[in-house]
CSV table of C-alpha atoms in Angstrom, one decimal:
chain,number,residue,atom,x,y,z
S,49,MET,CA,-0.1,-0.1,-0.3
S,50,GLN,CA,1.5,3.2,-1.2
S,51,GLU,CA,1.5,6.0,1.7
S,52,LYS,CA,-0.3,9.2,1.4
S,53,THR,CA,1.8,11.7,1.1
S,54,LEU,CA,1.6,15.5,1.4
S,55,ALA,CA,3.8,17.2,-1.7
S,56,GLU,CA,2.8,20.1,-0.7
S,57,PRO,CA,5.0,23.1,1.2
S,58,ALA,CA,3.1,24.6,4.8
S,59,ALA,CA,3.1,27.4,3.3
S,60,TYR,CA,4.5,30.0,0.2
S,61,PRO,CA,5.7,33.1,0.2
S,62,VAL,CA,3.4,36.0,-0.4
S,63,GLY,CA,2.5,36.5,-4.0
S,64,SER,CA,3.3,39.2,-6.5
S,65,VAL,CA,0.8,42.4,-6.4
S,66,GLN,CA,-1.1,41.2,-8.5
S,67,ARG,CA,-1.4,37.7,-8.2
S,68,VAL,CA,-2.2,38.9,-4.1
S,69,LEU,CA,-5.3,40.9,-6.3
S,70,ALA,CA,-6.1,38.5,-8.3
S,71,ALA,CA,-6.4,35.8,-5.2
S,72,ILE,CA,-8.3,38.6,-2.8
S,73,HIS,CA,-11.0,40.3,-6.0
S,74,ASP,CA,-12.8,37.4,-6.0
S,75,PRO,CA,-16.4,37.7,-3.6
S,76,VAL,CA,-15.9,34.5,-1.6
S,77,ARG,CA,-12.3,34.8,-1.1
S,78,LEU,CA,-12.8,38.2,-0.3
S,79,GLU,CA,-15.0,37.1,2.5
S,80,ILE,CA,-12.6,34.9,4.1
S,81,VAL,CA,-9.9,37.0,4.3
S,82,ARG,CA,-12.7,39.2,6.2
S,83,ARG,CA,-13.9,37.0,8.3
S,84,LEU,CA,-10.0,35.8,8.9
S,85,PHE,CA,-8.4,39.8,9.5
S,86,ASN,CA,-11.2,40.1,11.3
S,87,ALA,CA,-11.1,37.4,13.6
S,88,GLY,CA,-6.9,37.7,14.1
S,89,THR,CA,-6.8,34.5,14.8
S,90,PRO,CA,-6.7,30.7,12.6
S,91,LEU,CA,-10.7,30.1,12.0
S,92,GLN,CA,-12.2,26.1,10.8
S,93,CYS,CA,-12.7,26.6,7.2
S,94,GLY,CA,-16.6,26.2,7.5
S,95,ALA,CA,-16.9,29.1,9.6
S,96,LEU,CA,-14.8,31.1,6.1
S,97,TYR,CA,-17.6,30.9,3.7
S,98,ASP,CA,-21.4,30.0,3.3
S,99,GLY,CA,-24.0,29.1,0.1
S,100,ILE,CA,-20.9,27.1,-1.8
S,101,ASN,CA,-20.4,23.2,-1.4
S,102,LYS,CA,-17.0,22.1,0.3
S,103,SER,CA,-15.0,20.7,-2.8
S,104,THR,CA,-15.8,24.7,-4.4
S,105,ALA,CA,-14.6,25.8,-0.6
S,106,THR,CA,-11.4,23.4,-0.9
S,107,HIS,CA,-10.6,25.5,-4.3
S,108,HIS,CA,-10.8,29.2,-3.4
S,109,PHE,CA,-9.1,28.2,0.3
S,110,ARG,CA,-6.5,26.3,-2.5
S,111,ILE,CA,-5.4,29.8,-4.2
S,112,LEU,CA,-5.2,32.2,-1.4
S,113,ARG,CA,-2.6,29.7,0.3
S,114,GLU,CA,-0.6,29.3,-3.3
S,115,ALA,CA,-1.0,32.9,-3.4
S,116,GLY,CA,0.8,33.5,0.1
S,117,VAL,CA,-2.2,35.3,1.9
S,118,THR,CA,-3.5,31.9,3.6
S,119,GLU,CA,-1.9,28.6,5.4
S,120,ARG,CA,-3.5,25.1,6.3
S,121,LEU,CA,-2.9,24.6,9.5
S,122,VAL,CA,-4.3,21.2,11.2
S,123,THR,CA,-5.1,21.6,14.6
S,124,ASP,CA,-6.4,18.4,17.3
S,125,GLY,CA,-7.7,16.8,14.0
S,126,MET,CA,-9.1,20.0,13.2
S,127,THR,CA,-8.8,21.7,9.7
S,128,CYS,CA,-7.9,26.0,9.8
S,129,GLN,CA,-7.0,28.0,7.1
S,130,ARG,CA,-4.9,31.2,8.7
S,131,LEU,CA,-4.3,34.8,7.5
S,132,ARG,CA,-0.5,35.7,7.5
S,133,ARG,CA,-1.1,38.8,8.0
S,134,ALA,CA,2.5,40.1,8.6
S,135,GLU,CA,3.6,38.3,6.1
S,136,VAL,CA,1.1,40.1,3.6
S,137,ASP,CA,2.3,43.0,5.0
S,138,ALA,CA,5.7,43.6,4.7
S,139,ALA,CA,5.4,42.1,1.2
S,140,ILE,CA,2.3,44.6,0.5
S,141,PRO,CA,2.4,47.1,3.4
S,142,GLY,CA,-1.3,48.4,4.1
S,143,LEU,CA,-3.3,46.6,1.9
S,144,LEU,CA,-5.0,43.7,4.0
S,145,GLU,CA,-6.2,46.8,6.1
S,146,SER,CA,-7.4,49.2,3.2
S,147,ILE,CA,-9.4,46.3,1.7
S,148,VAL,CA,-11.0,44.8,4.5
S,149,ARG,CA,-12.2,48.6,6.8
S,150,SER,CA,-13.5,49.0,3.1
S,151,ALA,CA,-14.9,45.4,3.0
S,152,ASN,CA,-15.8,46.1,6.6
S,153,GLY,CA,-18.3,49.1,6.4
S,154,GLU,CA,-19.9,47.7,3.3
S,155,ALA,CA,-20.7,44.1,4.9
S,156,ASP,CA,-22.4,47.0,8.1
S,157,ALA,CA,-23.9,48.3,5.5
S,158,ARG,CA,-26.6,45.5,3.8
Q,330,MET,CA,-29.9,61.1,-39.9
Q,331,GLN,CA,-29.8,59.9,-36.3
Q,332,GLU,CA,-27.8,61.9,-34.2
Q,333,LYS,CA,-25.1,59.8,-32.5
Q,334,THR,CA,-25.2,60.1,-28.8
Q,335,LEU,CA,-23.1,59.3,-25.8
Q,336,ALA,CA,-25.6,57.2,-23.5
Q,337,GLU,CA,-22.1,56.3,-21.3
Q,338,PRO,CA,-21.8,58.4,-17.8
Q,339,ALA,CA,-18.6,60.7,-18.3
Q,340,ALA,CA,-18.3,58.9,-14.9
Q,341,TYR,CA,-19.2,56.1,-12.9
Q,342,PRO,CA,-19.2,55.9,-8.9
Q,343,VAL,CA,-16.3,53.7,-7.3
Q,344,GLY,CA,-17.3,50.1,-7.3
Q,345,SER,CA,-17.5,48.1,-3.9
Q,346,VAL,CA,-14.1,46.8,-2.8
Q,347,GLN,CA,-14.9,44.2,-4.3
Q,348,ARG,CA,-15.5,45.1,-7.4
Q,349,VAL,CA,-12.5,47.3,-7.7
Q,350,LEU,CA,-10.2,45.0,-7.1
Q,351,ALA,CA,-11.3,43.2,-9.2
Q,352,ALA,CA,-10.9,45.7,-12.3
Q,353,ILE,CA,-7.6,46.0,-10.9
Q,354,HIS,CA,-6.2,42.6,-10.4
Q,355,ASP,CA,-5.8,42.3,-14.3
Q,356,PRO,CA,-1.9,42.6,-15.4
Q,357,VAL,CA,-2.5,45.1,-18.1
Q,358,ARG,CA,-5.3,47.4,-15.8
Q,359,LEU,CA,-2.5,47.0,-13.2
Q,360,GLU,CA,0.1,48.4,-15.1
Q,361,ILE,CA,-2.5,50.9,-16.8
Q,362,VAL,CA,-3.4,51.9,-13.1
Q,363,ARG,CA,0.8,52.9,-11.6
Q,364,ARG,CA,1.4,54.4,-14.6
Q,365,LEU,CA,-1.7,57.1,-14.2
Q,366,PHE,CA,-0.3,57.3,-10.5
Q,367,ASN,CA,3.0,57.8,-11.0
Q,368,ALA,CA,2.2,60.5,-13.7
Q,369,GLY,CA,-0.6,62.3,-11.6
Q,370,THR,CA,-1.7,63.7,-14.2
Q,371,PRO,CA,-4.2,62.7,-17.4
Q,372,LEU,CA,-2.3,60.6,-20.2
Q,373,GLN,CA,-2.9,59.5,-23.4
Q,374,CYS,CA,-4.2,56.0,-23.9
Q,375,GLY,CA,-0.8,54.3,-26.2
Q,376,ALA,CA,1.3,54.9,-23.0
Q,377,LEU,CA,-0.5,53.2,-20.9
Q,378,TYR,CA,0.1,50.1,-22.6
Q,379,ASP,CA,2.4,48.0,-24.5
Q,380,GLY,CA,1.7,44.3,-27.3
Q,381,ILE,CA,-1.7,44.9,-26.7
Q,382,ASN,CA,-4.0,45.7,-29.7
Q,383,LYS,CA,-6.1,48.9,-29.2
Q,384,SER,CA,-9.2,47.1,-28.9
Q,385,THR,CA,-7.7,45.1,-26.0
Q,386,ALA,CA,-6.9,48.2,-24.7
Q,387,THR,CA,-10.2,49.5,-24.8
Q,388,HIS,CA,-11.4,46.6,-23.2
Q,389,HIS,CA,-9.7,46.9,-20.4
Q,390,PHE,CA,-9.7,50.6,-20.3
Q,391,ARG,CA,-13.6,50.5,-20.1
Q,392,ILE,CA,-13.8,48.0,-17.4
Q,393,LEU,CA,-11.6,50.8,-14.8
Q,394,ARG,CA,-13.7,53.5,-16.5
Q,395,GLU,CA,-17.0,51.1,-15.0
Q,396,ALA,CA,-15.6,51.0,-11.5
Q,397,GLY,CA,-14.6,53.9,-11.4
Q,398,VAL,CA,-11.2,54.0,-11.1
Q,399,THR,CA,-10.6,55.6,-13.8
Q,400,GLU,CA,-12.6,58.3,-16.5
Q,401,ARG,CA,-11.9,59.3,-20.1
Q,402,LEU,CA,-11.4,63.2,-21.1
Q,403,VAL,CA,-11.0,64.1,-24.1
Q,404,THR,CA,-8.7,67.1,-24.7
Q,405,ASP,CA,-8.0,68.8,-28.1
Q,406,GLY,CA,-9.9,65.9,-30.3
Q,407,MET,CA,-7.0,63.6,-28.1
Q,408,THR,CA,-8.6,60.6,-25.9
Q,409,CYS,CA,-6.5,60.7,-22.4
Q,410,GLN,CA,-7.4,58.6,-19.7
Q,411,ARG,CA,-7.5,60.3,-15.7
Q,412,LEU,CA,-7.0,58.0,-12.6
Q,413,ARG,CA,-9.8,58.9,-10.1
Q,414,ARG,CA,-7.1,58.7,-7.1
Q,415,ALA,CA,-9.4,61.7,-5.1
Q,416,GLU,CA,-12.2,59.6,-5.4
Q,417,VAL,CA,-11.2,56.0,-5.2
Q,418,ASP,CA,-9.2,57.4,-2.1
Q,419,ALA,CA,-12.5,58.5,-0.4
Q,420,ALA,CA,-14.4,55.2,-1.2
Q,421,ILE,CA,-11.3,52.8,-0.4
Q,422,PRO,CA,-8.2,54.3,1.4
Q,423,GLY,CA,-5.3,53.6,1.0
Q,424,LEU,CA,-5.9,50.5,-1.0
Q,425,LEU,CA,-4.1,53.1,-4.3
Q,426,GLU,CA,-1.2,53.6,-2.6
Q,427,SER,CA,-0.5,50.2,-1.8
Q,428,ILE,CA,-1.2,48.5,-4.8
Q,429,VAL,CA,1.4,50.9,-6.8
Q,430,ARG,CA,3.9,51.5,-4.6
Q,431,SER,CA,4.5,47.6,-3.7
Q,432,ALA,CA,4.1,47.5,-7.8
Q,433,ASN,CA,6.6,49.9,-8.3
Q,434,GLY,CA,9.2,48.3,-6.6
Q,435,GLU,CA,8.5,45.0,-8.2
Q,436,ALA,CA,8.9,47.1,-11.6
Q,437,ASP,CA,12.2,48.6,-10.9
Q,438,ALA,CA,14.0,45.3,-9.7
Q,439,ARG,CA,12.6,43.6,-12.8
């Protein structure tokens, strides 16, 4: 029996501005980032989206992760997503705060 | 003979964060925004892109315009694009500066 290996690195380097924007511009992924930013702590995957199925969510998590915006943690057998806020801030200062502050304002207005 | 009317408004309101990010995340449009931001003044369309044809450029200008990021000016029969920096800043403070500063750093490194 073959052993299943995780070829994936634990975390990817933060991508170019263009790549990070491409990761965040999608409405589902913007909402994932907004919830993680507001929580200030890793969150379980299921707390990060509404109205999409798990395989679609997995796709969105992968895009965020490969752009270096988030990483996946497994704690007590539970998979969480962590926003790499410090890492993204170091690469693109001010970006996440600017985006989330305005996105919060829009969410409040809904 | 029917008169040709421009049904389009002179400028669109700045869109949601999601819409503005969707407009800017594309590499061609990010470069257009970067050049306009750095110039600090409206620029002729031809100065804003390389390596794409005019109809593709027109498509990109339209997406930026409809998101409220840029507007089109006609001066002495020449079409220019203006970055709506103050308007975007009022809607999403800090976004353009954060993006362009990092994009400039990447362009310098190339």
